[in-house]
CSV table of C-alpha atoms and ligand atoms in Angstrom, one decimal:
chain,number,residue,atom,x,y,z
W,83,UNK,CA,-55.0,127.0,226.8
W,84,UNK,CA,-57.6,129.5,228.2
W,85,UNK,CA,-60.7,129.0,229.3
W,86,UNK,CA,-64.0,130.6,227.2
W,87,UNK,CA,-64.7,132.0,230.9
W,88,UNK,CA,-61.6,133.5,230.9
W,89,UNK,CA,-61.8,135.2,228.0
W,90,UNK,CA,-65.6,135.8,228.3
W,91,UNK,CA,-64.9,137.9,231.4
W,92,UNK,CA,-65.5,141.4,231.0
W,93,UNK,CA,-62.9,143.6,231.7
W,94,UNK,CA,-63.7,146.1,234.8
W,95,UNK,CA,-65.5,149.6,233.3
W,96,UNK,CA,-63.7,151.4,236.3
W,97,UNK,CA,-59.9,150.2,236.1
W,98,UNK,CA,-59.9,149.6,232.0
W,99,UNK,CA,-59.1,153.7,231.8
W,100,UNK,CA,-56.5,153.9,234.4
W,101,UNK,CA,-53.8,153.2,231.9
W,102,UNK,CA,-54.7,156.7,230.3
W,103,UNK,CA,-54.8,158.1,233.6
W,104,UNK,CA,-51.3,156.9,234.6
W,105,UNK,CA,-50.3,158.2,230.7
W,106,UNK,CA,-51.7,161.7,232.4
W,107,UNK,CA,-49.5,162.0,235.7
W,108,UNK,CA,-46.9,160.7,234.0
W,109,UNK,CA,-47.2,164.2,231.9
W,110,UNK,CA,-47.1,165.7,235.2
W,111,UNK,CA,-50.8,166.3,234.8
W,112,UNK,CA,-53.1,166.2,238.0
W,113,UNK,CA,-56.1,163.6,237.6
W,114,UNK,CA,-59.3,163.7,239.9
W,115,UNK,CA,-60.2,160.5,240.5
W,116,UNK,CA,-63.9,160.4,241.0
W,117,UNK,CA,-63.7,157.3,238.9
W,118,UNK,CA,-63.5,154.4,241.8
W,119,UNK,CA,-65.4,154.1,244.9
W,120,UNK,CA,-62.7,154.1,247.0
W,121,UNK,CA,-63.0,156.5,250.1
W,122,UNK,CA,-60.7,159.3,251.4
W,123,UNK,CA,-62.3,159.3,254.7
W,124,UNK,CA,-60.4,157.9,257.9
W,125,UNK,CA,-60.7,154.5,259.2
W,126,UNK,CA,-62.1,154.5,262.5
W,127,UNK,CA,-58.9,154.5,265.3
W,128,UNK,CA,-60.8,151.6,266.7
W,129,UNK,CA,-58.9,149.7,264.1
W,130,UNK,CA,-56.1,150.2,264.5
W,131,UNK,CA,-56.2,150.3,268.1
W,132,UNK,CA,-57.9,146.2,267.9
W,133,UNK,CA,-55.1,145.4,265.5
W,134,UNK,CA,-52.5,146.7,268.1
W,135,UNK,CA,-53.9,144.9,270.5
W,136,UNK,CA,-54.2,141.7,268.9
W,137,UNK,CA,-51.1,139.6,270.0
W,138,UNK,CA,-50.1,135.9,268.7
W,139,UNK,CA,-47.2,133.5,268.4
W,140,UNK,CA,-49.4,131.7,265.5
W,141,UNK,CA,-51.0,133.3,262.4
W,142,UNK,CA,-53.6,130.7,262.3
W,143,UNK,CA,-57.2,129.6,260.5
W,144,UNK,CA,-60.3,130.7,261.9
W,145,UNK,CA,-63.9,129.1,261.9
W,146,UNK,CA,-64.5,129.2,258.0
W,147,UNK,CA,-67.8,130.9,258.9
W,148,UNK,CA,-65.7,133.9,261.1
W,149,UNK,CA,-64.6,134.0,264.5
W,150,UNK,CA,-67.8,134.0,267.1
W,151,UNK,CA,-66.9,137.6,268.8
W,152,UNK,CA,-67.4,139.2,265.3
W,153,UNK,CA,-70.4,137.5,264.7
W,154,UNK,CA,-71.7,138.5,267.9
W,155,UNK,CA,-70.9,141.8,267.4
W,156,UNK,CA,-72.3,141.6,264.2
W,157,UNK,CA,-75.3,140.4,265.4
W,158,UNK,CA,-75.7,143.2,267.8
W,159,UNK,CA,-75.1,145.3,264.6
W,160,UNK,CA,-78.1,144.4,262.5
W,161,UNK,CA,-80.3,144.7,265.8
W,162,UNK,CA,-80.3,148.1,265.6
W,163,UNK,CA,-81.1,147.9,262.2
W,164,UNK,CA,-84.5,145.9,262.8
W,165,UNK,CA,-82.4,143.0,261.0
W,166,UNK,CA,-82.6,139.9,263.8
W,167,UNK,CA,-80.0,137.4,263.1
W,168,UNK,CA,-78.4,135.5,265.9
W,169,UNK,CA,-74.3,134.9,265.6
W,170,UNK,CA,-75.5,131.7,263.5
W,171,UNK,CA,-77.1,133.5,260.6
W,172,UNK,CA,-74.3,135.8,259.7
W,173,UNK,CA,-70.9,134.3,258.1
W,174,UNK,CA,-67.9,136.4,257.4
W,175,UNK,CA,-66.7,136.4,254.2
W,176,UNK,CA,-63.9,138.3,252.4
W,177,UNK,CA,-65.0,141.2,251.2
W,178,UNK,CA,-69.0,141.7,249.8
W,179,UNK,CA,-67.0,140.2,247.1
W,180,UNK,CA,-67.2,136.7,248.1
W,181,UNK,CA,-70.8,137.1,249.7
W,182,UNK,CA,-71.7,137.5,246.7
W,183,UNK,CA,-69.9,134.5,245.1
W,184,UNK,CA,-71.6,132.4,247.4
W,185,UNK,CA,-74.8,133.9,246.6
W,186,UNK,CA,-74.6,133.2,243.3
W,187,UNK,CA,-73.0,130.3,243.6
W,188,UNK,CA,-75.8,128.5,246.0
W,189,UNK,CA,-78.8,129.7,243.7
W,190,UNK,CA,-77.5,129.1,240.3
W,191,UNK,CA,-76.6,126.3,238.5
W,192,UNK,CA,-73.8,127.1,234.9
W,193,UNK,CA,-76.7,128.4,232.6
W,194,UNK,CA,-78.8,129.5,235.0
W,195,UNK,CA,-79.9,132.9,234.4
W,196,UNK,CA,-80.5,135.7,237.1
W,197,UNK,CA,-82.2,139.3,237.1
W,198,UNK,CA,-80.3,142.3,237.8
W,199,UNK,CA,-81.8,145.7,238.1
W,200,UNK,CA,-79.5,148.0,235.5
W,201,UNK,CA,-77.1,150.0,235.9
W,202,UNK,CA,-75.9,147.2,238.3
W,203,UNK,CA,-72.4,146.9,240.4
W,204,UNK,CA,-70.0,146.1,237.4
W,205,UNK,CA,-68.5,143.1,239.5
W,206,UNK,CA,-71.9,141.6,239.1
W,207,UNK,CA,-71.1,140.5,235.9
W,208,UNK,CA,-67.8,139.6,236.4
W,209,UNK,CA,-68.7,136.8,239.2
W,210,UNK,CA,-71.6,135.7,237.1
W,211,UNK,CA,-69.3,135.1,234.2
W,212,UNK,CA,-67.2,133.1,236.9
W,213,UNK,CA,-70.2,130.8,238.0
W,214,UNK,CA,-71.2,130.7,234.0
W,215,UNK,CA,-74.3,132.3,234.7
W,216,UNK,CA,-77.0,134.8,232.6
W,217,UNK,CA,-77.5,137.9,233.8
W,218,UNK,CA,-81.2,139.0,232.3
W,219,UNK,CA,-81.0,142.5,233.3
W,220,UNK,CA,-83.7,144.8,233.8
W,221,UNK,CA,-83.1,148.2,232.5
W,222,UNK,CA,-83.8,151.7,234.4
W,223,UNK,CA,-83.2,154.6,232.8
W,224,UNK,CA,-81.6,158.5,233.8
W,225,UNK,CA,-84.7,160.3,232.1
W,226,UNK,CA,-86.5,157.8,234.9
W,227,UNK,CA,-83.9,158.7,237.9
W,228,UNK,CA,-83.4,155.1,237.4
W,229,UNK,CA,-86.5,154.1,239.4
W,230,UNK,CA,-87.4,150.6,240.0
W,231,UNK,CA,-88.8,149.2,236.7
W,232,UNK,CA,-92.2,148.3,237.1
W,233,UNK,CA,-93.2,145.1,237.5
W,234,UNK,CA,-93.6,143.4,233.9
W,235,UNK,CA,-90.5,144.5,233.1
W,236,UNK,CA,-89.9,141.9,235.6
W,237,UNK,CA,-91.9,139.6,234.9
W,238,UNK,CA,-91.4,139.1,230.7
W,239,UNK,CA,-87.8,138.2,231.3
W,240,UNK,CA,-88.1,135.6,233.8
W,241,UNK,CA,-87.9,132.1,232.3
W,242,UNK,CA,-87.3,128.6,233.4
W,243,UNK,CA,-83.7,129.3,234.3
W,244,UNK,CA,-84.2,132.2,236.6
W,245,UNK,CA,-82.8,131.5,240.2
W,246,UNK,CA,-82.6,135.3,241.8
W,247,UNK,CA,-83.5,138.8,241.9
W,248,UNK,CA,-80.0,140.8,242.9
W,249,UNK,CA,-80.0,144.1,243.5
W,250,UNK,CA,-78.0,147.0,245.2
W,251,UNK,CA,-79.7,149.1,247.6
W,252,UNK,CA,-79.0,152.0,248.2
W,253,UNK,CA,-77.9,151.8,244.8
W,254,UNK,CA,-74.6,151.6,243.2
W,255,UNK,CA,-73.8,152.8,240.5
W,256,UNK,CA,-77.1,155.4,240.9
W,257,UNK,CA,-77.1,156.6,244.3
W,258,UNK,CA,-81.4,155.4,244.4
W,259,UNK,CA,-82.7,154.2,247.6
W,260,UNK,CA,-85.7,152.4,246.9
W,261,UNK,CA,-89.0,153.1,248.8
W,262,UNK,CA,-90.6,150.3,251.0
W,263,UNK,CA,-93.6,150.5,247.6
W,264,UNK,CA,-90.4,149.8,245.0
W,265,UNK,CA,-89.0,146.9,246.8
W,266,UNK,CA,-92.6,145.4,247.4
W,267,UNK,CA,-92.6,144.7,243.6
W,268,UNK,CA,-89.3,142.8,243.7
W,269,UNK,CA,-90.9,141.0,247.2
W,270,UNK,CA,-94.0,140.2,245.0
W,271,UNK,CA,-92.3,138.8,241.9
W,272,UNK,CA,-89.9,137.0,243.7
W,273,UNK,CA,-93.1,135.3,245.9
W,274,UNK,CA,-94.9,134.6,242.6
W,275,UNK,CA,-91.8,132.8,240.5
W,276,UNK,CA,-90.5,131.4,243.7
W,277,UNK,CA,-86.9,133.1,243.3
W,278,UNK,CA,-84.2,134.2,245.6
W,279,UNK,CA,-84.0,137.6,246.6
W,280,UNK,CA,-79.8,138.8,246.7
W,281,UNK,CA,-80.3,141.8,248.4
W,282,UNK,CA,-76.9,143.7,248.2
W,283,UNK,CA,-76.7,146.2,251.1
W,284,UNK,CA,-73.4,147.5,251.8
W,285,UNK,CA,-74.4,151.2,251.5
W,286,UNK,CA,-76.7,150.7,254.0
W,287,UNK,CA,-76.2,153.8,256.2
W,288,UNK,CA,-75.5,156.2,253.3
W,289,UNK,CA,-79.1,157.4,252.9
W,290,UNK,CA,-79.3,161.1,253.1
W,291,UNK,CA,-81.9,163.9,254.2
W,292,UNK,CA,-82.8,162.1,256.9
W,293,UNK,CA,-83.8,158.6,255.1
W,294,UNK,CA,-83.6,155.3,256.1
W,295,UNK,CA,-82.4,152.8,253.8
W,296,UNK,CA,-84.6,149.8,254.0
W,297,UNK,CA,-83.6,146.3,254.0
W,298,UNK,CA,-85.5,143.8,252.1
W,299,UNK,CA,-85.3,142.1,255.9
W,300,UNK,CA,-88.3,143.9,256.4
W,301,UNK,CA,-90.8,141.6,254.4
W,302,UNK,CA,-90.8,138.6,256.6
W,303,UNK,CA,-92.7,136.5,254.1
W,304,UNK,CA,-89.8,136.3,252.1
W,305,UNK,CA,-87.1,135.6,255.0
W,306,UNK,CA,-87.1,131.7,253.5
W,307,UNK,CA,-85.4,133.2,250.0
W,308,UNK,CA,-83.5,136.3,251.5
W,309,UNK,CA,-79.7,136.9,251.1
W,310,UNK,CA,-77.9,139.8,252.4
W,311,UNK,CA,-74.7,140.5,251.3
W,312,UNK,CA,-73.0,143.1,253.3
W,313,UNK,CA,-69.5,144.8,254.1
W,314,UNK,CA,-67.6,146.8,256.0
W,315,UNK,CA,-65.6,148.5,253.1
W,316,UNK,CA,-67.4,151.7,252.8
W,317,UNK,CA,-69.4,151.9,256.0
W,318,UNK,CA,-66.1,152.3,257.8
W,319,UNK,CA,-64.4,153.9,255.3
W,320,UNK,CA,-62.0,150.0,255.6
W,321,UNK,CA,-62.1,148.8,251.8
W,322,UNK,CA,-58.6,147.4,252.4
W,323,UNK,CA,-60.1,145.2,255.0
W,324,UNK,CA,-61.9,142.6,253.1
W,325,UNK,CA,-64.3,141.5,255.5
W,326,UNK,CA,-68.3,141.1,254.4
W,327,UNK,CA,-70.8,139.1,255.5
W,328,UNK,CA,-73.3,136.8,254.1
W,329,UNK,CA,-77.0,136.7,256.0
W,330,UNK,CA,-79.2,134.4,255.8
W,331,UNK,CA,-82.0,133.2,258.2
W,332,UNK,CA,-82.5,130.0,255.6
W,333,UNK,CA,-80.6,127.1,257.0
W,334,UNK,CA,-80.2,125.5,253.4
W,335,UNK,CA,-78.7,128.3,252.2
W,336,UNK,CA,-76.2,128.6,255.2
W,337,UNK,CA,-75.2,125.6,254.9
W,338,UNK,CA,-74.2,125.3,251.3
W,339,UNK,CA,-72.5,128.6,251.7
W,340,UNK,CA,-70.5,127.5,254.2
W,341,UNK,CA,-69.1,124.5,252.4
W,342,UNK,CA,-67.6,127.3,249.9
W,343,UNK,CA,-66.3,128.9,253.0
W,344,UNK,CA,-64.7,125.7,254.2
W,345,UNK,CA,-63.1,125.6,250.7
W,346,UNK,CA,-61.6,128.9,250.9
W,347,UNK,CA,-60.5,127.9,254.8
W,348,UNK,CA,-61.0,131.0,256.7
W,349,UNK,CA,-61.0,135.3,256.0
W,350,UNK,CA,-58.0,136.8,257.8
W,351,UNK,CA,-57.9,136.3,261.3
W,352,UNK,CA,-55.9,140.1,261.9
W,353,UNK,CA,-58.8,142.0,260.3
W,354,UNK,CA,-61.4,140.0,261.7
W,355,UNK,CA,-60.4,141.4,265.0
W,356,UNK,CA,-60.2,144.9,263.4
W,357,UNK,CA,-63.3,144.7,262.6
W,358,UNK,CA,-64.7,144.4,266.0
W,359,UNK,CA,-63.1,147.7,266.8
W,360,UNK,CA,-64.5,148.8,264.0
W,361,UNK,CA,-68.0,147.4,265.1
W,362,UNK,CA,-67.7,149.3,268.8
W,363,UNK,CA,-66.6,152.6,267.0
W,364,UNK,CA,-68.5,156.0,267.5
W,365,UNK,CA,-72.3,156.9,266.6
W,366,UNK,CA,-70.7,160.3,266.0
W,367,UNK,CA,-67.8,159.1,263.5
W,368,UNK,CA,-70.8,157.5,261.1
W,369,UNK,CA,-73.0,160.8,261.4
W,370,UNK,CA,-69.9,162.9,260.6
W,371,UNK,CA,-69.1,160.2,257.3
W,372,UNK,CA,-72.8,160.4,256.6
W,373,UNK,CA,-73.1,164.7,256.8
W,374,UNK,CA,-69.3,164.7,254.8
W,375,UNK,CA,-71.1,162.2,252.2
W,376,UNK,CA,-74.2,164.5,251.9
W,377,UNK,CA,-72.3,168.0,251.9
W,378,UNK,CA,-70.4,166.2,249.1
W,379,UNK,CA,-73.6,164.8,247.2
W,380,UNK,CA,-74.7,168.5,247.0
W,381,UNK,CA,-71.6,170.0,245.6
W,382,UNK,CA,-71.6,167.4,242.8
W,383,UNK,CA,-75.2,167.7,242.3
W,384,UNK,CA,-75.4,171.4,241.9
W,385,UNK,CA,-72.4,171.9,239.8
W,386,UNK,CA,-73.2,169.0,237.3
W,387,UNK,CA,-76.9,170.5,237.3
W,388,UNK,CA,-75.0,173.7,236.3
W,389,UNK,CA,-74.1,171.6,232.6
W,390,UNK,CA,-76.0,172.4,229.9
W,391,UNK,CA,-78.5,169.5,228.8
W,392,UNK,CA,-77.1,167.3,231.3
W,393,UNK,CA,-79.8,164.5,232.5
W,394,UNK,CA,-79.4,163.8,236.4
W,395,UNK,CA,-81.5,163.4,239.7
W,396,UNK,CA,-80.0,164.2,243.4
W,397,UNK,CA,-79.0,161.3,244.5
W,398,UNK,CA,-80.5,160.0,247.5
W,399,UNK,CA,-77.9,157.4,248.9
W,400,UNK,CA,-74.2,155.5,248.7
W,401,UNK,CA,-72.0,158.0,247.2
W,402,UNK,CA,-72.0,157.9,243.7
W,403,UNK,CA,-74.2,160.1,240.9
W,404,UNK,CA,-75.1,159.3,237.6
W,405,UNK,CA,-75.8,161.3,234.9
W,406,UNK,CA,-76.4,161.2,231.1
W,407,UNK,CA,-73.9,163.9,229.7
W,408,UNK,CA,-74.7,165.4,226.1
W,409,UNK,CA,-72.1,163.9,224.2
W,410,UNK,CA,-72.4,160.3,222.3
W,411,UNK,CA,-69.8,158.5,223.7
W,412,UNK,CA,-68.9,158.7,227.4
W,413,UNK,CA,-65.7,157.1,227.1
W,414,UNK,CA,-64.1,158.0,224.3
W,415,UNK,CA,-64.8,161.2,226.2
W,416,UNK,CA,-63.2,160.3,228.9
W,417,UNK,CA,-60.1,159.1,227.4
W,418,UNK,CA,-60.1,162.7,225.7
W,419,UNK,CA,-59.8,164.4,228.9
W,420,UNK,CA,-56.9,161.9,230.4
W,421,UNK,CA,-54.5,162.3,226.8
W,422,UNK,CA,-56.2,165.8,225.6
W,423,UNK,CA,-57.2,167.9,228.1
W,424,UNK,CA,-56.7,170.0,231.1
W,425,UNK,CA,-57.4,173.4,233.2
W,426,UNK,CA,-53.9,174.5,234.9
W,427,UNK,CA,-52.3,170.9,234.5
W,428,UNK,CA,-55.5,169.6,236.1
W,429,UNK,CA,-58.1,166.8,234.8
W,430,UNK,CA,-61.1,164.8,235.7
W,431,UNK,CA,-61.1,160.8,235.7
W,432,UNK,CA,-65.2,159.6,236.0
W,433,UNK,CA,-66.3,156.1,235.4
W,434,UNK,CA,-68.1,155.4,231.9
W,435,UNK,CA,-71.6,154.1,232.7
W,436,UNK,CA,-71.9,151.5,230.4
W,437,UNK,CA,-70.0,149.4,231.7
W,438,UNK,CA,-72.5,149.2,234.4
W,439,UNK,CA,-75.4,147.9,231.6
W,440,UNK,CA,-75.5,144.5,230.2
W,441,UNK,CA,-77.6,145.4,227.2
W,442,UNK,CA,-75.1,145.9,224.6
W,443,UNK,CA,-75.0,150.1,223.5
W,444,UNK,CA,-76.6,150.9,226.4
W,445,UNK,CA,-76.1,153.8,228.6
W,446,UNK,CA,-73.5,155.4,226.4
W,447,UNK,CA,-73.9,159.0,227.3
W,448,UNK,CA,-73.8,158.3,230.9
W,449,UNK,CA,-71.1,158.1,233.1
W,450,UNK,CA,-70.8,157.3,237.5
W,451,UNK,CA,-69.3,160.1,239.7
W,452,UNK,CA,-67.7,158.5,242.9
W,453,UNK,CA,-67.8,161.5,245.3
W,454,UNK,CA,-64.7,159.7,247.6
W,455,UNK,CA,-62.7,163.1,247.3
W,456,UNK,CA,-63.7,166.6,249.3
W,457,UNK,CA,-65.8,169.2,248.1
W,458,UNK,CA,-63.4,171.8,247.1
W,459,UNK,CA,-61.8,168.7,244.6
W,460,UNK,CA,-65.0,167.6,243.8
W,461,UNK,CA,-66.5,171.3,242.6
W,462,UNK,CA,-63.1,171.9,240.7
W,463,UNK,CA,-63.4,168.3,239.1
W,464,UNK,CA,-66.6,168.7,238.0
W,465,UNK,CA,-65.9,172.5,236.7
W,466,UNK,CA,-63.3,171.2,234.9
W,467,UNK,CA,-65.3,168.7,233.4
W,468,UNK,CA,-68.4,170.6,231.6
W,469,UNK,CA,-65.3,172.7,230.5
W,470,UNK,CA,-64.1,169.6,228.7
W,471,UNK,CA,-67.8,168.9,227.2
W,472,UNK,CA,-68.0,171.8,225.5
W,473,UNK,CA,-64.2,171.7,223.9
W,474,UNK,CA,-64.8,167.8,223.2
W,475,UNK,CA,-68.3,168.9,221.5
W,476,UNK,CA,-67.3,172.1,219.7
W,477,UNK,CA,-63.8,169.9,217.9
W,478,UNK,CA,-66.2,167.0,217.1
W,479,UNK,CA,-68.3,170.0,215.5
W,480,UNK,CA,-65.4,171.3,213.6
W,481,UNK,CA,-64.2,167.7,212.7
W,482,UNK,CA,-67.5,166.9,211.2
W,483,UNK,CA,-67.8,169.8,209.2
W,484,UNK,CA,-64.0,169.4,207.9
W,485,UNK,CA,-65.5,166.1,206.6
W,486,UNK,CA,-68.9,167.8,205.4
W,487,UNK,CA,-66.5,169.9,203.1
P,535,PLP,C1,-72.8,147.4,245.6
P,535,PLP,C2,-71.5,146.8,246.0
P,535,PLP,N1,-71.5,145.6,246.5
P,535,PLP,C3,-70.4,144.9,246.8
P,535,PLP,C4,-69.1,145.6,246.8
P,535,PLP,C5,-67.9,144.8,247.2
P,535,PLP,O1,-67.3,145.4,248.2
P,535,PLP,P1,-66.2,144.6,249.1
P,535,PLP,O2,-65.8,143.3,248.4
P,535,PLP,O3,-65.0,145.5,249.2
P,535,PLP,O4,-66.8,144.4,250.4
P,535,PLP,C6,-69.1,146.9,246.3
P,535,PLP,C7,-67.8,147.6,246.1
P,535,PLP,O5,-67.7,148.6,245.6
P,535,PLP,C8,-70.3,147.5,245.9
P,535,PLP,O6,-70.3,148.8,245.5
């Protein structure tokens, strides 16, 4: 009575260890959790302040595509990131989630097939097994710093069934932010096979040492086969929000994503208004989240640089760092450290990077640190887990030579 979809789906590489975390605390053991991108930092009081504020006999519907004064606002927004949409252009949706849904859901047909730069978003896969589409991906590795794969890498996967080129930038799971040179290929490719870009940019203003992220808005000749999906959730530290957007300046496209909106009705009307407080919040409480972000990348840089043999680059945006650890199986190692170990009742909960890959046995060393905790936790976390390495090593060791004799 289930669906192949259903039972296709894969199961979420960042909540499929939790069990074995909620086995730890319930040993009265502490876990870091650098395993989930969910943010400590503060909402913005703006929120709460607009949800205060916001006073109604009715909880009604909204405008499927959002109410007008967030897409205003929104509008304003992207302006001063070089990215001109007017009100009409931008539709709220709930969460990046569903931006993405409707992406995929306008381009791609059930068998169609789509590229995805790898590691990739884990969600990707889980709405593409919704929609019954292929992801094709198109590997980067850590030895690389998970570059953007040079063109024919591209362009010997595409086929017939390819719709889209999707892509997180800055990048999640990696923490890249791709040069104006490294999004040019996907701009050319995408010209040349006539696909879609999906260009996923909800980590937009976590670029660090001074960077810009760009947005694949910049190349105007591709504006006709540009989506941007976007989000509030980690910009504004508002996950619980679930309010996105979905850009587009191609009318087509708008327009068949807004008949999935007028599906789903309308995103909250409460949080819409949040979000506008959100929107008129402080310059200064964005550069604060962005320095706390950066002061945070370095801690977890230096200390996992400080692992023998470890593989990993300095991340330059979002707030996540991955890195190829020496032991053969990242997860098994990570469920060793939830049930087997810990310093002074503490442990250390990362995300196991394969996940993240569609090529099967791929990435299997690596694992994602989310850096959503404070320096201090995020140094002892990390100490605690090259500590772990070397136990989990040195037992396989003995194990293996217990089976040598
Ligand atoms: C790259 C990327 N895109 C989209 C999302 C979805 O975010 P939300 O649905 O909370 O807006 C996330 C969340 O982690 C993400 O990392």
């Amino acid at each position: 009575m289930i669906s192949n979809r259903a039972l296709n789906m894969p199961a979420s590489p960042i909540r499929r260890l939790v069990p074995f975390a909620d086995e730890a605390k319930k040993r009265g053991i502490q876990v870091y959790h650098l395993n989930i991108g969910q943010p400590d930092i503060e909402t913005p009081k703006e929120w709460f302040e607009y949800i205060e504020k916001f006073k109604t006999k009715v909880v009604a519907y909204t405008h499927s595509q959002g109410i007008l004064p967030l897409r205003e606002k929104f509008s304003e927004y992207y302006k001063k990131w070089d990215i001109n949409v007017s009100p009409d252009e931008i539709m709220v949706t709930n969460g990046g989630s569903e931006a993405i849904m409707f992406a995929l859901g306008i381009v791609c047909d059930p068998g169609d097939e789509i590229l995805v730069i790898e590691p990739f978003y884990a969600n990707y896969a889980g709405f593409a097994a919704y929609l019954n589409i292929k992801i094709i991906p198109v590997t980067t590795t850590p030895e690389n710093g998970y570059r953007m794969p040079e063109k024919k890498e591209f362009e010997k996967r595409i086929s017939s069934k390819t719709k889209a080129i999707l892509f997180s930038n800055p990048s999640n799971p990696t923490g890249v932010v791709y040069t104006k040179e490294e999004l040019q290929t996907i701009v050319e490719i995408a010209k040349k096979y006539n696909l879609v870009i999906i260009s996923d940019e909800v980590y937009r203003e976590f670029a660090f040492d001074n960077k810009k992220s760009i947005s694949a808005f910049e190349f105007e000749e591709i504006h006709d086969r540009l989506i941007i999906v976007d989000s509030i959730s980690k910009r504004y530290s508002a996950c619980g929000a679930r309010i996105g957007t979905f850009v587009t300046k191609n009318k087509k496209f708008y327009n068949a994503a807004l008949k999935f909106a007028q599906a789903r009705l309308s995103p909250a009307e409460i949080t819409q208004y949040g979000t506008i407080g959100l929107l008129n919040s402080s310059e200064e409480y964005m550069k604060n989240t962005l320095t706390e972000y950066q002061k945070r990348r370095d801690v977890a840089y230096e200390e996992i640089k400080k692992i023998p043999s470890v593989v990993a680059y300095k991340p330059e945006g979002a707030f996540y760092l991955s890195a190829k650890l020496p032991v053969d199986n990242a997860e098994e190692f990570i469920k060793w450290m939830l049930t087997n170990f810990n310093v002074d009742g503490k442990t250390t909960m990362v995300a196991p990077l394969s996940g993240f890959y569609a090529t099967p046995n791929t990435g299997l060393s690596e694992i994602r640190i989310a850096y959503v905790l404070n320096s201090e936790k995020i140094k002892d976390a990390i100490k605690i887990m090259a500590l772990a390495i070397e136990k989990f090593n040195n037992q396989k060791k003995l194990v293996g030579e217990s089976k040598v004799d």
